Short mmCIF file of C-alpha atoms in Angstrom, two decimals:
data_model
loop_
_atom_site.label_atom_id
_atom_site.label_comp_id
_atom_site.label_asym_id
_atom_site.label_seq_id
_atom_site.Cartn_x
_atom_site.Cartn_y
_atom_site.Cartn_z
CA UNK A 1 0.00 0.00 0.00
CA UNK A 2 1.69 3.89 -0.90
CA UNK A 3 2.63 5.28 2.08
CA UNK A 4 0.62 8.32 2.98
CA UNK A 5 -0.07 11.65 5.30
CA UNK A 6 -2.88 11.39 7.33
CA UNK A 7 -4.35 14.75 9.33
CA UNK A 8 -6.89 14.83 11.55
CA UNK A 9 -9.87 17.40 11.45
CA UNK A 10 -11.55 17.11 15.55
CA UNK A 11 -14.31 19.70 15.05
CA UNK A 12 -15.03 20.03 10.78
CA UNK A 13 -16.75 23.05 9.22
CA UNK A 14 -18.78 24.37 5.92
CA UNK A 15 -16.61 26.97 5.19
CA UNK A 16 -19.31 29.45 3.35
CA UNK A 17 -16.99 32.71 1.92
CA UNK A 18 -19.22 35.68 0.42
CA UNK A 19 -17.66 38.10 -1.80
CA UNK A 20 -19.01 41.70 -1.04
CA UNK A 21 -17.53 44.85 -2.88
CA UNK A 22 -17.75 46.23 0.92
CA UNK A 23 -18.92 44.73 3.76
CA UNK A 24 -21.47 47.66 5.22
CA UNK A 25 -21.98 47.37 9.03
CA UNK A 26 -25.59 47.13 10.11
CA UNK A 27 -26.78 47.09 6.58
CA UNK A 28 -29.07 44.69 4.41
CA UNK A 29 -26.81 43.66 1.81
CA UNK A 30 -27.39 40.91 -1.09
CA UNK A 31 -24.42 38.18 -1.71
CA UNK A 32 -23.33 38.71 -5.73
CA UNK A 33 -20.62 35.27 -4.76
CA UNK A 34 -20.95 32.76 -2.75
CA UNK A 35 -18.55 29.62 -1.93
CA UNK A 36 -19.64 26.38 0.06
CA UNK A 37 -17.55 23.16 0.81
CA UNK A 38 -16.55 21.46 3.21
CA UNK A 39 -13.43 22.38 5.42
CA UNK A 40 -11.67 22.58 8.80
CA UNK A 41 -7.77 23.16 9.52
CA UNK A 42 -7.58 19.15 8.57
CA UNK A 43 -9.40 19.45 5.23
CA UNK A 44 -7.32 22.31 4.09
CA UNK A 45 -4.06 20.69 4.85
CA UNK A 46 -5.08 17.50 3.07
CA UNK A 47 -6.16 19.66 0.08
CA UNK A 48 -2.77 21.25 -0.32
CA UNK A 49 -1.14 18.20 0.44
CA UNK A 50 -2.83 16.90 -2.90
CA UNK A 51 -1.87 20.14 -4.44
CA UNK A 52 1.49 19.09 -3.85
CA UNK A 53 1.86 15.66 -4.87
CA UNK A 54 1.15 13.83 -1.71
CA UNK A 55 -1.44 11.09 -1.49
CA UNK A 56 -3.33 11.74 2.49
CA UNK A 57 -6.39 10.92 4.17
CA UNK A 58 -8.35 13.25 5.91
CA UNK A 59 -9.71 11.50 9.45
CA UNK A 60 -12.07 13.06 12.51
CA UNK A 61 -14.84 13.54 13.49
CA UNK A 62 -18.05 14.55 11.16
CA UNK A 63 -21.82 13.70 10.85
CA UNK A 64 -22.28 11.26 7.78
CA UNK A 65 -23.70 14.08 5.22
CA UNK A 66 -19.89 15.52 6.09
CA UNK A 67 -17.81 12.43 5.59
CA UNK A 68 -19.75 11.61 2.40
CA UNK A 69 -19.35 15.27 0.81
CA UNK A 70 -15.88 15.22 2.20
CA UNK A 71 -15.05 11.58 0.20
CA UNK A 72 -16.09 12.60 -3.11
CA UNK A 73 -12.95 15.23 -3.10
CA UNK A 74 -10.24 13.28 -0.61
CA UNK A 75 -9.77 10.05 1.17
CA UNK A 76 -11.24 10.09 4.01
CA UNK A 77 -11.42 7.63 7.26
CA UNK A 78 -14.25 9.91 9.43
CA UNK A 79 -15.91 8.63 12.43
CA UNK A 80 -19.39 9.81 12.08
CA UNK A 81 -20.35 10.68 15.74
CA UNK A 82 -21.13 14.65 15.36
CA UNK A 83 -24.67 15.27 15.29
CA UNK A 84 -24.35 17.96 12.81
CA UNK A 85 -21.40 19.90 11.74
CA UNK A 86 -20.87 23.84 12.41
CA UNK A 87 -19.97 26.70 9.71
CA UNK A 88 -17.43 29.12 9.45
CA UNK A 89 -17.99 32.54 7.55
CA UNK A 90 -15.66 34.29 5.58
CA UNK A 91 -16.55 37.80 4.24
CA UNK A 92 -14.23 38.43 1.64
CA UNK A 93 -14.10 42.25 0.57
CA UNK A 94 -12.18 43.67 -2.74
CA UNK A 95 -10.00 45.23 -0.55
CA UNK A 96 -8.56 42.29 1.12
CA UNK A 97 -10.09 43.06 4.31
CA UNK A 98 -11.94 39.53 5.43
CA UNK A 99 -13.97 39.10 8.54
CA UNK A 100 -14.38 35.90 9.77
CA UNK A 101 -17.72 34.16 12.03
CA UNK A 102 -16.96 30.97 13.41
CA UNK A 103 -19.52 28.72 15.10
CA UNK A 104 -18.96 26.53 17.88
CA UNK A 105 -18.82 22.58 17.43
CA UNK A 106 -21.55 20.66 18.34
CA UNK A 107 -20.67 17.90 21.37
CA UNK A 108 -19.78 14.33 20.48
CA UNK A 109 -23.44 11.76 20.46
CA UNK A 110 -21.11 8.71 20.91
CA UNK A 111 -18.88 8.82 24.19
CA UNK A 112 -16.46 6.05 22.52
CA UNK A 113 -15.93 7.77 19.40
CA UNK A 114 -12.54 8.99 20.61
CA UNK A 115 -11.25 5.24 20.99
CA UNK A 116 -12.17 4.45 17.54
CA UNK A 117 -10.42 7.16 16.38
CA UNK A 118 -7.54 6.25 18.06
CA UNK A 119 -7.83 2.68 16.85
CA UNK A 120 -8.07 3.73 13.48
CA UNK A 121 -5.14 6.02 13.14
CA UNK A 122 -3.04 3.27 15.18
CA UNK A 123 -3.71 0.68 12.49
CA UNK A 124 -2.93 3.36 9.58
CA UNK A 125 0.24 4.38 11.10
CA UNK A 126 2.25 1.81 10.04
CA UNK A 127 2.20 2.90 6.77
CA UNK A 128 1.97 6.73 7.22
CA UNK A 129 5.23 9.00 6.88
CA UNK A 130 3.42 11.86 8.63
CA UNK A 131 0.17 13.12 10.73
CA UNK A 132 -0.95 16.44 11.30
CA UNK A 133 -3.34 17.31 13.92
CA UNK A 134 -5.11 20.57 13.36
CA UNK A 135 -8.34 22.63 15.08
CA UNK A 136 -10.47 23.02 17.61
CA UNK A 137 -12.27 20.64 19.28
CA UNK A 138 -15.72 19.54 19.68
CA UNK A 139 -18.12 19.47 22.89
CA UNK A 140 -17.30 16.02 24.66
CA UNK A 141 -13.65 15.69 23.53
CA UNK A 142 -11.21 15.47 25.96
CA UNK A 143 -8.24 18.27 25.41
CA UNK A 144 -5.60 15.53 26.22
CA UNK A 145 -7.24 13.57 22.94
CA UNK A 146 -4.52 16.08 20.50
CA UNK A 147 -1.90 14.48 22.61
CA UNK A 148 -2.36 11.08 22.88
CA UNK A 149 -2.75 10.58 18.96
CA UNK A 150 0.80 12.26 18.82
CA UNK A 151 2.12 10.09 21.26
CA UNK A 152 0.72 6.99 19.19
CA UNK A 153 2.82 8.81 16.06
CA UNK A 154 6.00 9.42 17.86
CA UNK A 155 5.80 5.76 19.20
CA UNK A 156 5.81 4.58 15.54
CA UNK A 157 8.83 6.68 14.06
CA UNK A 158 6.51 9.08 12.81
CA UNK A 159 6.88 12.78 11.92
CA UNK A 160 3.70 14.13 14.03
CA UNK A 161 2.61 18.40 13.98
CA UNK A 162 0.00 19.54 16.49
CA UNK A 163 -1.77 22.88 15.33
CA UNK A 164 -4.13 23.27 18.33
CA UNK A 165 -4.57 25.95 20.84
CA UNK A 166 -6.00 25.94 24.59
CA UNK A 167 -5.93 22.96 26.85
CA UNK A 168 -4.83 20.78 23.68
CA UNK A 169 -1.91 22.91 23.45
CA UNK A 170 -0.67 22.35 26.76
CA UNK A 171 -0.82 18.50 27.04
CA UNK A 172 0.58 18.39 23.11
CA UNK A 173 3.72 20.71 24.68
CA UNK A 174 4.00 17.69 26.86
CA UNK A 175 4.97 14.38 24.21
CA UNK A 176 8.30 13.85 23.44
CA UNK A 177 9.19 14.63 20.03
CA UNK A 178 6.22 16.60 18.88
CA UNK A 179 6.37 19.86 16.59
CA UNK A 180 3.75 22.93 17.71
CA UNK A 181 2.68 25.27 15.32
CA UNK A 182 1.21 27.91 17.25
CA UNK A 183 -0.19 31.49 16.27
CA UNK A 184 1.20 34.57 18.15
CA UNK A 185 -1.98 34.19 20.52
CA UNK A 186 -1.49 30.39 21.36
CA UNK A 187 2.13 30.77 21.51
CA UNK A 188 1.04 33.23 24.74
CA UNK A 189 -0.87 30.14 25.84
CA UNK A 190 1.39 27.99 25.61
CA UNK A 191 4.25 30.23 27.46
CA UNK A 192 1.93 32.81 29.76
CA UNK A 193 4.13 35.47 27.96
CA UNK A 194 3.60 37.90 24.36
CA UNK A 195 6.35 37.15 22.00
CA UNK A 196 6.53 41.13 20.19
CA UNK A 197 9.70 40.12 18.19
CA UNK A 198 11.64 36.70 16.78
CA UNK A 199 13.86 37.09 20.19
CA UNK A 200 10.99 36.60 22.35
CA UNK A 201 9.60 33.84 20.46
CA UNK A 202 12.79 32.29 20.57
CA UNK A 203 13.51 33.24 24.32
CA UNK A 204 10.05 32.04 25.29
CA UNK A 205 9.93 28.56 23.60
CA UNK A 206 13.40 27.60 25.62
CA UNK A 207 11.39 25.70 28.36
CA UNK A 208 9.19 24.05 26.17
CA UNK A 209 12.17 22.55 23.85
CA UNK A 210 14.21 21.19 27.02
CA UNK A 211 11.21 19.73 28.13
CA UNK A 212 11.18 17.63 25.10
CA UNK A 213 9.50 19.19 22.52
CA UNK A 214 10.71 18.94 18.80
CA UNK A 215 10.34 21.76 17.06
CA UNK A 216 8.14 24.82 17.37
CA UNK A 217 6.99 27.06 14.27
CA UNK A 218 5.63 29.88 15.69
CA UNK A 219 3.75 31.69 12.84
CA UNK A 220 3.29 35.66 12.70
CA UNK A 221 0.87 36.39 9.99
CA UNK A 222 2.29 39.04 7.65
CA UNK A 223 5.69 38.84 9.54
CA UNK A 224 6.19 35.40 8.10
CA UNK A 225 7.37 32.76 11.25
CA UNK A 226 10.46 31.89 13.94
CA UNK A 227 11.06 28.24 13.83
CA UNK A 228 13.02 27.05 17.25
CA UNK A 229 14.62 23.68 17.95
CA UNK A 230 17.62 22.84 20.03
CA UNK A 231 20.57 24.92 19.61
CA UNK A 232 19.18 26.96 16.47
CA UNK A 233 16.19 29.35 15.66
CA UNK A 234 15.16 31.39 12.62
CA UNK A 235 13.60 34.17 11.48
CA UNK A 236 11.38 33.81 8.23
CA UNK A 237 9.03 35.94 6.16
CA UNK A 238 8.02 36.65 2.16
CA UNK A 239 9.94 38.75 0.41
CA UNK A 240 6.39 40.92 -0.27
CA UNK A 241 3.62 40.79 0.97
CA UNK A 242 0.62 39.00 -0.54
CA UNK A 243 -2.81 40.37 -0.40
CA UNK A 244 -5.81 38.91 0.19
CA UNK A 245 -7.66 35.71 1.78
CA UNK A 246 -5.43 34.57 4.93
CA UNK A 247 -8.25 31.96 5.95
CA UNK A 248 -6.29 28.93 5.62
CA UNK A 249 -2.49 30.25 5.39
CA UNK A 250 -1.68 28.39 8.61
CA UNK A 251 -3.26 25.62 7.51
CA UNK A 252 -0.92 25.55 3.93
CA UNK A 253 2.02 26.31 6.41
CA UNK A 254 1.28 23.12 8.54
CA UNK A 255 0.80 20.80 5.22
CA UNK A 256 4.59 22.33 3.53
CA UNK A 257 6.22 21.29 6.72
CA UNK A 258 4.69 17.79 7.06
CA UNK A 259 5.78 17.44 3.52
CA UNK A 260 8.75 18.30 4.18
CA UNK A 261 9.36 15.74 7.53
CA UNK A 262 7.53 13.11 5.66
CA UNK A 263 10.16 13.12 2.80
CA UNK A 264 13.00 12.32 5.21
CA UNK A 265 14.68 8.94 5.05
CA UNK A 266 13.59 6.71 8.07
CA UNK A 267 16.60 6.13 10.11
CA UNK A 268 18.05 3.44 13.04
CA UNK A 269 16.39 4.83 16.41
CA UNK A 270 20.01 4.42 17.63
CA UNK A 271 21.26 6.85 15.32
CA UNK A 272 23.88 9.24 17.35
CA UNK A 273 21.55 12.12 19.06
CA UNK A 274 23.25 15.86 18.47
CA UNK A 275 22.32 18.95 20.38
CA UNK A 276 19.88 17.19 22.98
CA UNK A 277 19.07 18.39 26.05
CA UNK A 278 19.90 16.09 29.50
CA UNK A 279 17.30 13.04 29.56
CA UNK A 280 15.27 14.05 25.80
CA UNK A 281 15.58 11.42 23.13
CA UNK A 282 14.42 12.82 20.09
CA UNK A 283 12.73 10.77 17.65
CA UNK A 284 14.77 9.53 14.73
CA UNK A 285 13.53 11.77 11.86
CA UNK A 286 14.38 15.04 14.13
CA UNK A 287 17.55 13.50 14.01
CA UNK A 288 18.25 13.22 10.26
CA UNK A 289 21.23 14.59 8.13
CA UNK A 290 18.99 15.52 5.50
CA UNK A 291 16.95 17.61 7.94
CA UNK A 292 17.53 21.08 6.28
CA UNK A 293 15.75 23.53 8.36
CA UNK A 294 16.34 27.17 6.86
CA UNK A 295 15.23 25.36 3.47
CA UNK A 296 11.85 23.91 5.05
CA UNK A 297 11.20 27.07 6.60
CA UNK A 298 11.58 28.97 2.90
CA UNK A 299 8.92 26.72 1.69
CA UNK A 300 6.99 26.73 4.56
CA UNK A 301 6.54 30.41 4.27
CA UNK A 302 6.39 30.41 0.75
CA UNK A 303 3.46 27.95 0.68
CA UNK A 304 1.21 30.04 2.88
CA UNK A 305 1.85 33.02 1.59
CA UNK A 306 0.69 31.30 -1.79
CA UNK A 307 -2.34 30.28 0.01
CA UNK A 308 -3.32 33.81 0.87
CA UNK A 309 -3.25 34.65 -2.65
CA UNK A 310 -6.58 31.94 -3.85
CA UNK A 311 -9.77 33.01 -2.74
CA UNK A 312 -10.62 30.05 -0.55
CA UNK A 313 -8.60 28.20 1.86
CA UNK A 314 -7.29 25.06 1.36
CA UNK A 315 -5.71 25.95 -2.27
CA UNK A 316 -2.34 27.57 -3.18
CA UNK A 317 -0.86 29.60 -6.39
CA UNK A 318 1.33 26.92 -7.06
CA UNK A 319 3.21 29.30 -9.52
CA UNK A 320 3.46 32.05 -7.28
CA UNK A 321 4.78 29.41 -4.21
CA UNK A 322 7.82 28.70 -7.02
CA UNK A 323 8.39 32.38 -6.95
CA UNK A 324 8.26 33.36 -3.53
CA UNK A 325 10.46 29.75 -1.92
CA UNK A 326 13.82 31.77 -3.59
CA UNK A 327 13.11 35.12 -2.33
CA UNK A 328 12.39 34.18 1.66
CA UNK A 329 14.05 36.40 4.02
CA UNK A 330 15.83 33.87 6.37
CA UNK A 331 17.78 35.02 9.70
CA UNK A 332 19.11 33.26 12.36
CA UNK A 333 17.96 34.16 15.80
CA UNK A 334 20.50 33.82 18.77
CA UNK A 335 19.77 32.94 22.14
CA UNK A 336 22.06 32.99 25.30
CA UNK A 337 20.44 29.70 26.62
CA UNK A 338 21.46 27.31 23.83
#
């Protein structure tokens, strides 16, 4: 069987985007465009990911209208145990200016739902080379749920990303191995301090990387991202900026960098550990030669910023991406504590 990315979508969405020549406050206005699918942070990933070349499934948790919609565009493995499925709003203006209305999830009908989900990424594991875990969560989940599906991926040798925010973020910031992509706000969850420049992010991630985590890419909207691991950190960001949509640009940034990790060559568990901190064994693919991180970062940066330029999220200019990976402003970022 081909050896695939799976991400994980907790709490799904109908992304509806209208398209208003100005949005008018307190005003009757009438829709000239409107754009309905399905989506979540999962979804989009595993849409880019097929943008790029990679074959995925998209898992989680849905109602069944979802899960069927959502399987006549991408693989899917969805446990149906939502009793109906929330929207997000998007109003797009030919300005650039977007305002977005998200709903909250509906709660899980099916208190075991969680263990098949768990039972059903642990049996496509084997044969994954990456798994992304993206979004909010749904009434009824437990937060620690984001963090024991990593821990079943770092147990297998393989390349796991958490992209959640909250409670979730703090037990993910607790597995061995994992990489965090957090925004600038859940970046002050996860540390209990603002990061106002690449040397905070970078001073205020130090005790979550001796404490074992892998890697954390801490995105910064127009300012591009600082990714921190042990003993190195860097600055990224477009070399212009790109107007329009950002719905979805994290989303594009999380699916580059599994890419990215999932092409690395699996290697001995044994293999000699560099640039560790006392009692953290890293897993083997943070580990790898090959790992080139200014050069991830370029596309990582690249990618989203390509995402901001289509109209809905989940898609990328795939020409302007080619464009942009070249041009990305990369600095180092120094820290005393290394």
């Amino acid at each position: 069987m081909a050896l695939v990315i799976l991400t994980v979508t907790l709490n799904p969405a109908y992304d509806l985007t209208y398209r208003l020549p100005k949005f008018e406050y307190g005003a009757v206005q009438r829709i000239p465009a409107l754009e309905q699918r399905v989506g979540g942070k999962g979804i989009n990933v595993a849409r880019v990911l097929t943008q790029l070349g990679h074959d995925c499934v998209a898992m989680g948790f849905a109602d069944a209208a979802f899960a069927e919609e959502a399987g006549r565009e991408l693989p899917v493995d969805i446990v149906t145990a939502l009793p109906r499925v929330r929207r997000t709003v998007v109003i797009s203006e030919a300005d650039g200016t977007t305002t977005g209305l998200w709903e909250p999830g509906a709660t899980l009908d099916d208190p075991h739902a969680a263990d098949v989900l768990r039972q059903r990424i642990a049996d496509r594991l084997p044969r994954a080379r990456g798994l992304v875990i993206s979004g909010s969560l749904p009434g009824g989940v437990d937060p620690r749920l984001p963090a024991d599906l990593a821990k079943l991926a770092i147990a297998a040798d393989v390349p796991v990303i958490c992209d959640v925010d909250g409670p979730a973020l703090i037990a993910a910031a607790k597995v061995s191995g994992v990489v965090l992509m957090p925004n600038e706000d859940e970046l002050q969850t996860l540390t209990g301090f603002p990061a106002r420049s690449a040397q905070d992010v970078v001073d205020t991630v130090q005790p979550s990387l001796k404490s074992g985590v892998g890697a954390i890419i801490a995105t910064r909207g127009r300012d591009g991202l600082v990714g921190a691991v042990r003993g190195a950190a860097w600055s990224a960001a477009p070399s212009e900026s790109v107007t329009g949509n950002p719905t979805g640009a994290g989303d594009a940034a999380a699916a580059a960098l599994i890419a990215g990790l999932a092409a690395l060559p699996k290697i001995p568990r044994d293999f000699p550990a560099q640039l560790e901190w006392p009692n953290v064994v890293l897993p083997g693919w943070l580990r790898a030669p090959e790992l080139d991180w200014p050069a991830l970062l370029a596309d990582v940066v690249a990618t989203s910023a390509a995402a901001v330029a289509r109209p809905v999220a989940g898609e990328i200019d795939m020409d302007l991406r080619t464009a942009l990976i070249p041009e990305v402003r990369l600095l180092p970022v120094h820290n005393w504590l290394y």
